[in-house]
Amino acid sequence: MCLRTMGTLPARPDSWVKRSLLPVLSAGLFLWSAAPAHAAGTGQRIEKQFSITGRPVVVIHNVANGRIEVKSWKNSQVDVVGTQNSNKIGFEIEQVGDRIDVTATILEPGADLLDLQANLQLTVPEETELQLKTETGLIYVEQVMGDMKLESYAGDVHLKEVSGYIIVKTTGGSLVCTQCAGKLDFSSIGGSAQILQPQLNNVNLMTTTGNILFDGDFVRTGLYSMKSGKGLVEVRFSSTDSFDLKAQTATGIVDNQAAAFLKPDSHGVKHIASKFTHGLFGTVGMGLAKVELSSYSGTIRIMKRD
Amino acid sequence: MQCKDVELVLEHEGLEPLPEEARAHLAECRECRNYIADLTSLVDAAKKLPAEITPPDRVWIALRAQLEEEGIIKVPAEVLPVEQSSWWQSINAFFSNRVLATAMVGILIAAAAVFQIRSDRTAPVVSPDRVAGTGTSIPAAKTAGAELAELSVPQTSGEFDRTARDLSEQEPVATGMIVASRSPIDASLRDNLKKVNEFIAECERHLKEQPQDELTREYLSAAYQQKAELLSAMIERGRSIN
């Protein structure tokens, strides 16, 4: 059926095409001319590279909102890329020896929140010491070896394949640590912590209301302490692990789903539980690592993986 | 000989020479062999360490700052004469001797432990009704942030009295500094302050009923520390936005 006969198309196709295309072309032209100006006005990018001779120390203080991402490469250089939504934030980047300081400062405190967003992307040598501090926005660190102190008020912290002495402090942000090695200290009020497939030999986790999940192996002779005031503390271990376990709670409960694998203390130490708390003591394997779980009023769950 | 006997032997006599019985046990026990191998590798690694390691200055500065922050040491009020070495040099010289430093830390820990035990014994038990009646005193100029302060912990007895009082004084100041802010960060800080206050109140109530509950005491102590850090963060943030 012909469309023209249905009255869908005008009788004179040529003039219809001209009339229809004109506004579209005009709109397109307007948007094309406006778009670059908009981008130049709001989206800004800064990139700097610093050569280093030894193990660098990178210090970031991001008072703006935004994400900090740190990855590693084989080069002896630190690459810093900062992007911002507006010129209401200023970046100060400074190198002194092998130390690099990056500070994002708010130039107009009363500006709109969206205008106060600044993201930082760093590429650093594999062995780098990090000191990152942000207020909100994710901190993401991947494949970096070295001591690191990561602080955030409201932002989460995600670590993947990092090693060293890792200190994470948040107010409300959570931690996800995947395949981390070395020593880990985490403290938070409302944030949770997930430790997945770790190779950590010293772990201290403390949160007031958040949850804690430790899913992985306990390194022989390692020390592990996990405490949550009101949240859930869950540990998933494997049958080949070797650790002594002490779990205690003041008003919460201990949910032991691995009773078959926990035997009385193999070292012959007689544990006397406080009459004010309830909990359990036990050993898995030879009891080579030491694991302490506690919660004031939350649940402690002990499980065996697979 | 059993595994635990081998451990005892190692504990008392060291790695070698092992008695005949222990060696016989090792020949049959793989776990003990692994254990000894671990110990041996540890000892070897320790032997490779240099005899003396001088820590960098920043370690001492951080240590001193931490001790000061915890009120364990205090900056002397009097200024020493110029010709004498400064207090910092004295501390530095004192701490540069590892044995003295260790002894000092040991003494501090022991003193703190004695103080803690004495406080536990002398801390009067306050009845719950009295606790309920004691609210936080808030300055006359009540800020909008004082709503949060009202949620703050009832005054405690014993070793936390002073901490609770200090923090209660700081709380309206800290909340007042960010009270006008609509930023989600400040909302998060206020929310977390509320959480920590509620938790402190819960621990306090529990401790009134069971003053000897060490676990709750530990949580309460940690919560006060977190609250102190949070108030400090709020003040810092307040300064930056104002």
Coordinates of C-alpha atoms in Angstrom, one line a residue:
Chain A
M1 CA 0.0 0.0 0.0
C2 CA 1.3 3.4 -0.9
L3 CA 1.8 5.7 2.0
R4 CA 0.9 8.8 0.0
T5 CA -2.5 7.4 -0.6
M6 CA -3.0 7.1 3.2
G7 CA -2.3 10.7 3.6
T8 CA 0.8 10.1 5.7
L9 CA 3.2 11.8 3.3
P10 CA 2.5 15.2 1.8
A11 CA 1.7 15.5 -1.8
R12 CA 5.1 17.1 -2.7
P13 CA 7.9 15.0 -1.2
D14 CA 10.7 17.5 -2.1
S15 CA 9.3 20.3 -0.1
W16 CA 8.4 18.0 2.8
V17 CA 11.9 16.8 3.0
K18 CA 13.3 20.3 3.0
R19 CA 10.8 21.5 5.6
S20 CA 11.4 18.5 7.9
L21 CA 15.2 18.5 7.7
L22 CA 15.5 22.2 8.3
P23 CA 14.6 22.3 12.0
V24 CA 16.6 19.1 12.6
L25 CA 19.7 20.5 10.9
S26 CA 19.3 23.7 12.8
A27 CA 19.0 22.0 16.1
G28 CA 22.0 19.8 15.2
L29 CA 24.0 22.8 14.3
F30 CA 23.1 24.5 17.6
L31 CA 24.1 21.5 19.7
W32 CA 27.3 21.0 17.7
S33 CA 28.3 24.6 18.3
A34 CA 27.3 24.6 22.0
A35 CA 28.7 21.2 23.0
P36 CA 32.5 22.1 22.8
A37 CA 31.9 25.2 24.8
H38 CA 30.1 23.3 27.5
A39 CA 32.8 20.7 27.7
A40 CA 35.5 23.3 27.9
G41 CA 33.7 25.1 30.7
T42 CA 32.9 22.1 33.0
G43 CA 35.1 19.1 32.2
Q44 CA 38.8 19.8 32.9
R45 CA 41.7 17.4 32.9
I46 CA 45.2 17.6 34.2
E47 CA 48.0 15.1 33.7
K48 CA 51.5 15.1 35.1
Q49 CA 54.3 12.6 35.1
F50 CA 57.1 12.4 37.7
S51 CA 60.3 10.4 37.4
I52 CA 61.4 8.7 40.6
T53 CA 64.6 6.9 41.5
G54 CA 63.7 4.8 44.5
R55 CA 60.5 3.7 46.1
P56 CA 58.0 6.6 45.8
V57 CA 55.7 7.9 48.5
V58 CA 52.5 9.2 47.1
V59 CA 50.3 11.4 49.3
I60 CA 46.9 12.4 48.2
H61 CA 44.6 14.7 50.1
N62 CA 41.3 15.0 48.2
V63 CA 38.9 17.2 50.0
A64 CA 36.6 17.3 47.0
N65 CA 34.1 14.6 46.2
G66 CA 35.4 12.0 43.8
R67 CA 37.2 8.8 43.2
I68 CA 40.8 8.0 43.7
E69 CA 42.2 5.1 41.7
V70 CA 45.7 3.8 42.0
K71 CA 47.2 1.1 39.7
S72 CA 50.7 0.0 39.0
W73 CA 53.0 -0.3 36.1
K74 CA 56.6 -1.3 35.5
N75 CA 57.9 2.2 34.9
S76 CA 59.8 4.3 37.4
Q77 CA 57.4 7.1 37.0
V78 CA 54.3 8.3 38.8
D79 CA 51.5 9.4 36.5
V80 CA 48.8 11.6 37.9
V81 CA 45.6 12.3 36.0
G82 CA 43.1 14.6 37.6
T83 CA 39.6 15.3 36.2
Q84 CA 37.1 17.8 37.6
N85 CA 33.7 18.9 36.7
S86 CA 34.4 22.6 37.2
N87 CA 37.1 25.1 37.9
K88 CA 35.8 25.4 41.5
I89 CA 38.4 22.9 42.5
G90 CA 42.2 23.3 42.3
F91 CA 44.8 20.6 42.1
E92 CA 48.2 21.1 43.6
I93 CA 50.8 18.6 42.6
E94 CA 54.3 18.7 44.0
Q95 CA 57.3 16.4 43.9
V96 CA 60.1 16.5 46.5
G97 CA 62.6 13.7 45.8
D98 CA 60.6 10.5 45.6
R99 CA 57.6 12.0 47.4
I100 CA 54.7 13.2 45.4
D101 CA 51.9 15.3 47.0
V102 CA 48.6 15.7 45.4
T103 CA 46.0 18.0 46.9
A104 CA 42.6 18.8 45.6
T105 CA 41.2 21.9 47.2
I106 CA 37.8 23.5 47.0
L107 CA 38.1 27.0 45.6
E108 CA 34.4 27.9 46.1
P109 CA 33.1 26.3 49.2
G110 CA 29.5 27.2 48.4
A111 CA 29.5 25.6 45.0
D112 CA 27.1 22.9 43.9
L113 CA 28.1 19.4 44.9
L114 CA 28.3 18.3 41.3
D115 CA 30.8 21.1 40.6
L116 CA 33.0 19.9 43.5
Q117 CA 33.7 16.5 42.0
A118 CA 37.4 15.7 41.3
N119 CA 38.6 12.3 40.3
L120 CA 42.2 11.2 40.5
Q121 CA 43.8 8.4 38.6
L122 CA 47.3 7.4 39.4
T123 CA 49.7 4.9 37.9
V124 CA 52.6 4.2 40.2
P125 CA 55.6 1.7 40.3
E126 CA 54.6 -1.6 41.8
E127 CA 56.5 -0.8 45.0
T128 CA 55.0 2.4 46.3
E129 CA 54.0 3.7 49.6
L130 CA 50.6 5.4 49.7
Q131 CA 48.9 7.8 52.0
L132 CA 45.5 8.6 50.7
K133 CA 42.9 10.7 52.4
T134 CA 39.5 11.6 51.0
E135 CA 36.1 12.6 52.2
T136 CA 33.8 10.7 50.0
G137 CA 34.1 8.7 46.8
L138 CA 35.7 5.4 46.3
I139 CA 39.4 4.7 46.9
Y140 CA 40.5 1.9 44.6
V141 CA 44.0 0.4 44.8
E142 CA 45.2 -2.5 42.7
Q143 CA 48.5 -4.4 42.5
V144 CA 50.5 -2.1 44.7
M145 CA 53.1 -3.4 47.1
G146 CA 54.0 -1.1 50.0
D147 CA 52.7 0.3 53.2
M148 CA 49.6 2.3 52.8
K149 CA 47.3 4.4 54.9
L150 CA 43.9 5.0 53.4
E151 CA 41.4 7.3 55.2
S152 CA 37.9 8.2 54.2
Y153 CA 34.9 9.7 55.8
A154 CA 32.1 8.4 53.7
G155 CA 33.8 6.7 50.8
D156 CA 34.4 3.0 50.4
V157 CA 37.8 1.5 50.0
H158 CA 38.4 -1.4 47.5
L159 CA 41.8 -3.1 47.5
K160 CA 42.8 -5.8 45.1
E161 CA 46.1 -7.7 45.1
V162 CA 47.9 -5.3 47.4
S163 CA 50.4 -6.1 50.0
G164 CA 52.3 -4.5 52.8
Y165 CA 51.1 -2.9 56.1
I166 CA 47.7 -1.6 55.2
I167 CA 45.8 0.8 57.4
V168 CA 42.3 1.7 56.5
K169 CA 40.2 4.1 58.6
T170 CA 36.7 5.2 57.6
T171 CA 33.8 6.7 59.3
G172 CA 31.0 5.2 57.3
G173 CA 32.8 3.7 54.3
S174 CA 33.3 0.0 53.8
L175 CA 36.3 -2.0 52.9
V176 CA 36.6 -4.8 50.3
C177 CA 40.0 -6.4 50.3
T178 CA 40.5 -9.0 47.7
Q179 CA 43.7 -11.1 47.6
C180 CA 45.5 -8.8 50.0
A181 CA 48.7 -9.8 51.7
G182 CA 50.7 -8.6 54.7
K183 CA 49.2 -6.8 57.7
L184 CA 45.8 -5.2 57.7
D185 CA 44.3 -2.7 60.2
F186 CA 40.7 -1.6 59.6
S187 CA 38.7 0.6 61.9
S188 CA 35.3 2.2 61.2
I189 CA 32.1 3.3 62.9
G190 CA 29.5 2.4 60.4
G191 CA 31.6 0.7 57.7
S192 CA 31.8 -3.0 57.0
A193 CA 34.8 -5.1 56.0
Q194 CA 35.0 -8.0 53.5
I195 CA 38.3 -9.8 53.4
L196 CA 38.3 -12.2 50.5
Q197 CA 41.0 -14.8 49.5
P198 CA 43.6 -13.1 51.7
Q199 CA 47.2 -14.0 52.4
L200 CA 47.3 -11.8 55.4
N201 CA 49.3 -12.8 58.5
N202 CA 48.2 -10.1 60.8
V203 CA 44.6 -8.7 60.8
N204 CA 42.9 -6.3 63.1
L205 CA 39.3 -5.4 62.1
M206 CA 37.2 -3.2 64.3
T207 CA 33.8 -1.6 63.4
T208 CA 31.1 -0.3 65.7
T209 CA 28.0 -1.1 63.7
G210 CA 29.3 -2.7 60.5
N211 CA 29.6 -6.3 59.5
I212 CA 32.8 -8.3 59.0
L213 CA 33.3 -11.2 56.6
F214 CA 36.6 -13.1 56.4
D215 CA 36.6 -15.6 53.7
G216 CA 39.9 -17.3 53.2
D217 CA 42.9 -19.0 54.7
F218 CA 44.5 -18.3 58.0
V219 CA 48.3 -18.2 57.5
R220 CA 50.2 -20.4 59.9
T221 CA 51.4 -18.4 62.9
G222 CA 49.2 -15.5 61.9
L223 CA 47.2 -13.3 64.3
Y224 CA 43.6 -12.4 63.5
S225 CA 41.3 -10.2 65.5
M226 CA 37.9 -9.2 64.3
K227 CA 35.5 -7.2 66.4
S228 CA 32.1 -5.6 65.7
G229 CA 30.1 -3.8 68.2
K230 CA 26.7 -4.5 66.8
G231 CA 27.3 -6.2 63.5
L232 CA 27.8 -9.7 62.2
V233 CA 31.2 -11.3 62.3
E234 CA 31.4 -14.2 59.9
V235 CA 34.4 -16.4 59.3
R236 CA 34.7 -19.0 56.6
F237 CA 37.7 -21.2 56.9
S238 CA 38.9 -24.3 55.1
S239 CA 39.5 -27.7 56.6
T240 CA 43.2 -27.5 55.9
D241 CA 43.6 -24.4 58.0
S242 CA 45.3 -24.5 61.4
F243 CA 44.3 -22.1 64.1
D244 CA 43.1 -21.6 67.6
L245 CA 39.7 -19.9 67.8
K246 CA 38.3 -17.7 70.5
A247 CA 34.9 -16.3 70.0
Q248 CA 33.0 -14.2 72.5
T249 CA 30.1 -11.9 72.8
A250 CA 28.5 -9.9 75.6
T251 CA 24.9 -10.0 74.6
G252 CA 24.9 -11.4 71.1
I253 CA 25.0 -15.0 69.9
V254 CA 27.7 -17.4 68.5
D255 CA 26.4 -19.4 65.6
N256 CA 28.9 -22.2 65.2
Q257 CA 28.2 -24.0 62.0
A258 CA 31.5 -25.8 62.0
A259 CA 31.3 -27.6 65.3
A260 CA 32.5 -30.9 63.7
F261 CA 35.8 -29.3 62.8
L262 CA 36.5 -27.5 66.0
K263 CA 38.2 -29.6 68.7
P264 CA 39.3 -28.8 72.2
D265 CA 42.4 -26.7 72.4
S266 CA 45.3 -28.9 71.2
H267 CA 47.9 -27.0 73.3
G268 CA 46.3 -28.2 76.5
V269 CA 45.5 -24.7 77.7
K270 CA 42.4 -24.6 79.8
H271 CA 40.3 -21.6 78.9
I272 CA 37.9 -20.2 81.4
A273 CA 35.3 -18.1 79.9
S274 CA 34.2 -14.9 81.6
K275 CA 30.8 -15.3 83.3
F276 CA 29.7 -12.1 81.6
T277 CA 30.2 -13.3 78.1
H278 CA 29.4 -16.4 76.1
G279 CA 31.5 -17.9 73.4
L280 CA 33.6 -20.8 72.5
F281 CA 37.2 -21.9 72.3
G282 CA 38.5 -24.5 69.9
T283 CA 41.2 -25.6 67.6
V284 CA 41.3 -26.4 63.9
G285 CA 44.2 -28.5 62.8
M286 CA 47.4 -27.9 64.8
G287 CA 46.2 -24.5 66.0
L288 CA 49.1 -22.6 64.5
A289 CA 47.3 -19.3 63.9
K290 CA 45.4 -17.4 66.5
V291 CA 41.9 -16.1 65.7
E292 CA 39.9 -13.9 68.0
L293 CA 36.3 -13.0 67.1
S294 CA 34.1 -10.8 69.2
S295 CA 31.0 -8.8 69.1
Y296 CA 29.2 -6.9 71.7
S297 CA 25.7 -7.5 70.6
G298 CA 25.9 -8.9 67.1
T299 CA 26.2 -12.5 65.8
I300 CA 29.4 -14.4 65.4
R301 CA 29.1 -17.0 62.7
I302 CA 31.8 -19.7 62.1
M303 CA 31.6 -21.7 58.9
K304 CA 33.6 -24.0 56.9
R305 CA 34.0 -23.3 53.2
D306 CA 33.0 -25.8 50.5
Chain B
M1 CA 57.1 -38.3 73.4
Q2 CA 54.2 -36.4 72.1
C3 CA 54.0 -33.2 70.0
K4 CA 53.4 -31.0 73.1
D5 CA 56.4 -32.5 74.7
V6 CA 58.5 -31.6 71.8
E7 CA 57.2 -28.0 72.0
L8 CA 58.1 -28.0 75.7
V9 CA 61.6 -29.2 74.9
L10 CA 62.0 -26.5 72.3
E11 CA 60.6 -23.9 74.6
H12 CA 63.2 -24.8 77.4
E13 CA 66.2 -25.9 75.5
G14 CA 66.0 -24.3 72.1
L15 CA 66.4 -25.8 68.7
E16 CA 69.5 -27.9 69.3
P17 CA 70.8 -30.3 70.3
L18 CA 67.4 -32.1 70.6
P19 CA 67.3 -35.0 73.0
E20 CA 67.2 -38.5 71.5
E21 CA 63.5 -39.0 72.3
A22 CA 62.5 -35.8 70.6
R23 CA 64.5 -36.8 67.5
A24 CA 62.7 -40.1 67.5
H25 CA 59.4 -38.4 67.6
L26 CA 60.4 -36.1 64.8
A27 CA 61.3 -39.0 62.6
E28 CA 57.7 -40.1 62.8
C29 CA 55.8 -36.8 63.0
R30 CA 55.6 -34.7 59.9
E31 CA 53.8 -31.8 61.6
C32 CA 56.6 -31.5 64.2
R33 CA 59.2 -31.6 61.5
N34 CA 57.4 -28.7 59.7
Y35 CA 57.2 -26.9 62.9
I36 CA 60.9 -27.2 63.5
A37 CA 61.6 -26.2 59.9
D38 CA 59.5 -23.1 60.4
L39 CA 61.4 -22.2 63.6
T40 CA 64.7 -22.8 62.0
S41 CA 63.9 -20.6 59.1
L42 CA 62.8 -17.9 61.5
V43 CA 66.0 -18.1 63.5
D44 CA 68.0 -18.0 60.3
A45 CA 66.2 -15.0 59.1
A46 CA 66.6 -13.3 62.5
K47 CA 70.4 -13.9 62.3
K48 CA 70.6 -12.2 59.0
L49 CA 69.1 -9.0 60.5
P50 CA 71.6 -6.3 61.2
A51 CA 72.6 -6.1 64.9
E52 CA 71.3 -2.5 65.4
I53 CA 68.7 -0.8 63.3
T54 CA 68.4 2.9 63.9
P55 CA 64.8 3.9 63.3
P56 CA 64.2 7.1 61.3
D57 CA 63.4 10.2 63.2
R58 CA 59.8 10.1 62.0
V59 CA 59.3 7.0 64.2
W60 CA 60.2 8.8 67.3
I61 CA 58.2 11.8 66.4
A62 CA 55.1 9.6 65.7
L63 CA 55.7 7.7 69.0
R64 CA 56.0 10.9 70.9
A65 CA 52.9 12.4 69.3
Q66 CA 51.0 9.2 70.2
L67 CA 52.2 9.2 73.8
E68 CA 51.2 12.8 74.1
E69 CA 47.9 12.3 72.5
E70 CA 47.1 9.5 75.0
G71 CA 48.2 11.7 77.8
I72 CA 51.0 9.4 78.9
I73 CA 53.6 12.0 78.5
K74 CA 53.2 15.7 78.7
V75 CA 55.2 18.6 77.3
P76 CA 57.1 20.2 80.2
A77 CA 55.8 23.7 80.9
E78 CA 59.1 25.1 81.8
V79 CA 61.7 26.0 79.2
L80 CA 65.1 24.6 79.9
P81 CA 68.1 26.9 79.8
V82 CA 69.6 27.3 76.3
E83 CA 73.0 25.8 77.2
Q84 CA 71.4 22.6 78.2
S85 CA 70.2 20.1 75.7
S86 CA 66.6 20.5 74.8
W87 CA 63.9 18.2 76.2
W88 CA 63.5 16.7 72.8
Q89 CA 67.1 15.9 72.6
S90 CA 67.0 14.4 76.0
I91 CA 64.0 12.2 75.0
N92 CA 65.7 11.3 71.8
A93 CA 68.9 10.4 73.6
F94 CA 66.9 8.4 76.2
F95 CA 65.0 6.6 73.6
S96 CA 68.0 5.9 71.4
N97 CA 69.0 3.3 73.9
R98 CA 66.9 0.4 73.0
V99 CA 67.0 -1.3 76.4
L100 CA 65.9 1.9 78.2
A101 CA 63.2 2.5 75.6
T102 CA 61.8 -1.0 76.1
A103 CA 62.0 -0.6 79.9
M104 CA 60.2 2.7 79.7
V105 CA 57.4 1.3 77.6
G106 CA 57.1 -1.7 80.0
I107 CA 56.9 0.7 83.0
L108 CA 54.2 2.7 81.2
I109 CA 52.2 -0.4 80.4
A110 CA 52.5 -1.7 83.9
A111 CA 51.5 1.7 85.4
A112 CA 48.5 1.8 83.1
A113 CA 47.5 -1.7 84.0
V114 CA 47.7 -0.9 87.8
F115 CA 45.7 2.2 87.2
Q116 CA 43.1 0.3 85.3
I117 CA 42.8 -2.4 88.0
R118 CA 42.5 0.2 90.7
S119 CA 39.9 2.1 88.8
D120 CA 37.9 -1.1 88.3
R121 CA 38.0 -1.8 92.0
T122 CA 37.2 1.7 93.1
A123 CA 34.6 2.5 90.5
P124 CA 31.3 3.1 92.3
V125 CA 28.3 1.3 90.8
V126 CA 25.7 3.8 89.8
S127 CA 22.2 2.7 89.8
P128 CA 20.3 2.8 86.4
D129 CA 17.8 5.3 87.7
R130 CA 20.5 7.7 88.6
V131 CA 22.1 7.2 85.2
A132 CA 18.8 7.9 83.5
G133 CA 18.5 11.1 85.4
T134 CA 21.9 12.5 84.4
G135 CA 21.8 14.1 81.0
T136 CA 24.6 15.7 79.2
S137 CA 25.1 19.3 80.1
I138 CA 24.9 21.5 77.1
P139 CA 26.0 25.1 77.0
A140 CA 23.4 27.7 77.3
A141 CA 23.9 28.8 73.7
K142 CA 22.2 25.7 72.3
T143 CA 23.1 25.2 68.7
A144 CA 21.0 23.2 66.3
G145 CA 23.7 20.6 66.5
A146 CA 22.8 20.1 70.1
E147 CA 20.0 17.8 69.1
L148 CA 22.8 15.3 68.5
A149 CA 24.4 16.2 71.8
E150 CA 21.2 15.3 73.5
L151 CA 21.6 11.8 72.2
S152 CA 25.0 11.7 73.7
V153 CA 25.9 9.3 76.5
P154 CA 24.7 9.5 80.0
Q155 CA 27.6 10.4 82.3
T156 CA 29.5 7.5 83.4
S157 CA 31.3 6.5 86.5
G158 CA 34.8 5.3 87.0
E159 CA 37.6 5.5 84.5
F160 CA 35.5 6.9 81.7
D161 CA 34.1 9.9 83.6
R162 CA 36.7 12.3 82.4
T163 CA 36.7 11.1 78.8
A164 CA 32.9 11.3 78.7
R165 CA 32.8 14.8 80.1
D166 CA 35.5 16.0 77.7
L167 CA 33.8 14.6 74.7
S168 CA 30.4 16.0 75.8
E169 CA 32.0 19.4 76.0
Q170 CA 33.4 19.0 72.5
E171 CA 30.3 17.6 70.9
P172 CA 28.2 20.7 70.6
V173 CA 31.2 22.6 69.2
A174 CA 31.9 19.9 66.6
T175 CA 28.3 19.4 65.5
G176 CA 27.8 23.2 65.5
M177 CA 30.6 23.6 63.0
I178 CA 28.8 21.5 60.3
V179 CA 25.2 22.0 61.4
A180 CA 24.4 24.3 58.5
S181 CA 26.0 22.0 55.9
R182 CA 23.8 20.0 53.6
S183 CA 26.7 18.0 52.3
P184 CA 26.2 14.2 52.3
I185 CA 29.6 13.9 54.0
D186 CA 28.4 16.0 56.9
A187 CA 25.2 14.0 57.0
S188 CA 27.2 10.9 57.2
L189 CA 29.4 12.3 60.0
R190 CA 26.3 13.2 62.0
D191 CA 24.7 9.8 61.3
N192 CA 27.8 8.0 62.5
L193 CA 28.0 10.2 65.6
K194 CA 24.5 9.2 66.4
K195 CA 25.4 5.6 65.9
V196 CA 28.5 5.8 68.2
N197 CA 26.5 7.7 70.8
E198 CA 23.8 5.0 70.8
F199 CA 26.4 2.3 71.1
I200 CA 28.2 4.1 74.0
A201 CA 24.8 4.5 75.8
E202 CA 24.1 0.8 75.3
C203 CA 27.5 -0.3 76.7
E204 CA 27.1 2.1 79.6
R205 CA 23.7 0.7 80.5
H206 CA 25.2 -2.8 80.3
L207 CA 28.2 -1.8 82.5
K208 CA 25.9 -0.4 85.1
E209 CA 24.3 -3.8 85.5
Q210 CA 27.5 -5.8 85.1
P211 CA 30.5 -3.6 86.1
Q212 CA 33.0 -6.4 85.8
D213 CA 32.2 -7.2 82.2
E214 CA 35.6 -6.7 80.6
L215 CA 34.4 -7.3 77.0
T216 CA 31.9 -4.5 77.3
R217 CA 34.4 -2.3 78.9
E218 CA 36.8 -2.9 76.0
Y219 CA 34.0 -2.0 73.5
L220 CA 33.1 1.1 75.5
S221 CA 36.7 2.2 75.5
A222 CA 37.1 1.7 71.8
A223 CA 33.8 3.6 71.1
Y224 CA 35.0 6.6 73.1
Q225 CA 38.1 6.6 71.1
Q226 CA 36.1 6.5 67.9
K227 CA 33.9 9.3 69.1
A228 CA 36.9 11.4 69.9
E229 CA 38.3 10.8 66.4
L230 CA 35.0 11.5 64.8
L231 CA 34.6 14.8 66.7
S232 CA 38.1 15.8 65.6
A233 CA 37.2 15.0 62.0
M234 CA 34.0 17.1 62.3
I235 CA 36.0 20.0 63.6
E236 CA 38.6 19.7 60.9
R237 CA 35.9 19.4 58.3
G238 CA 34.0 22.4 59.8
R239 CA 37.2 24.5 59.5
S240 CA 37.7 23.5 55.9
I241 CA 34.1 24.4 54.8
N242 CA 33.9 27.6 56.8

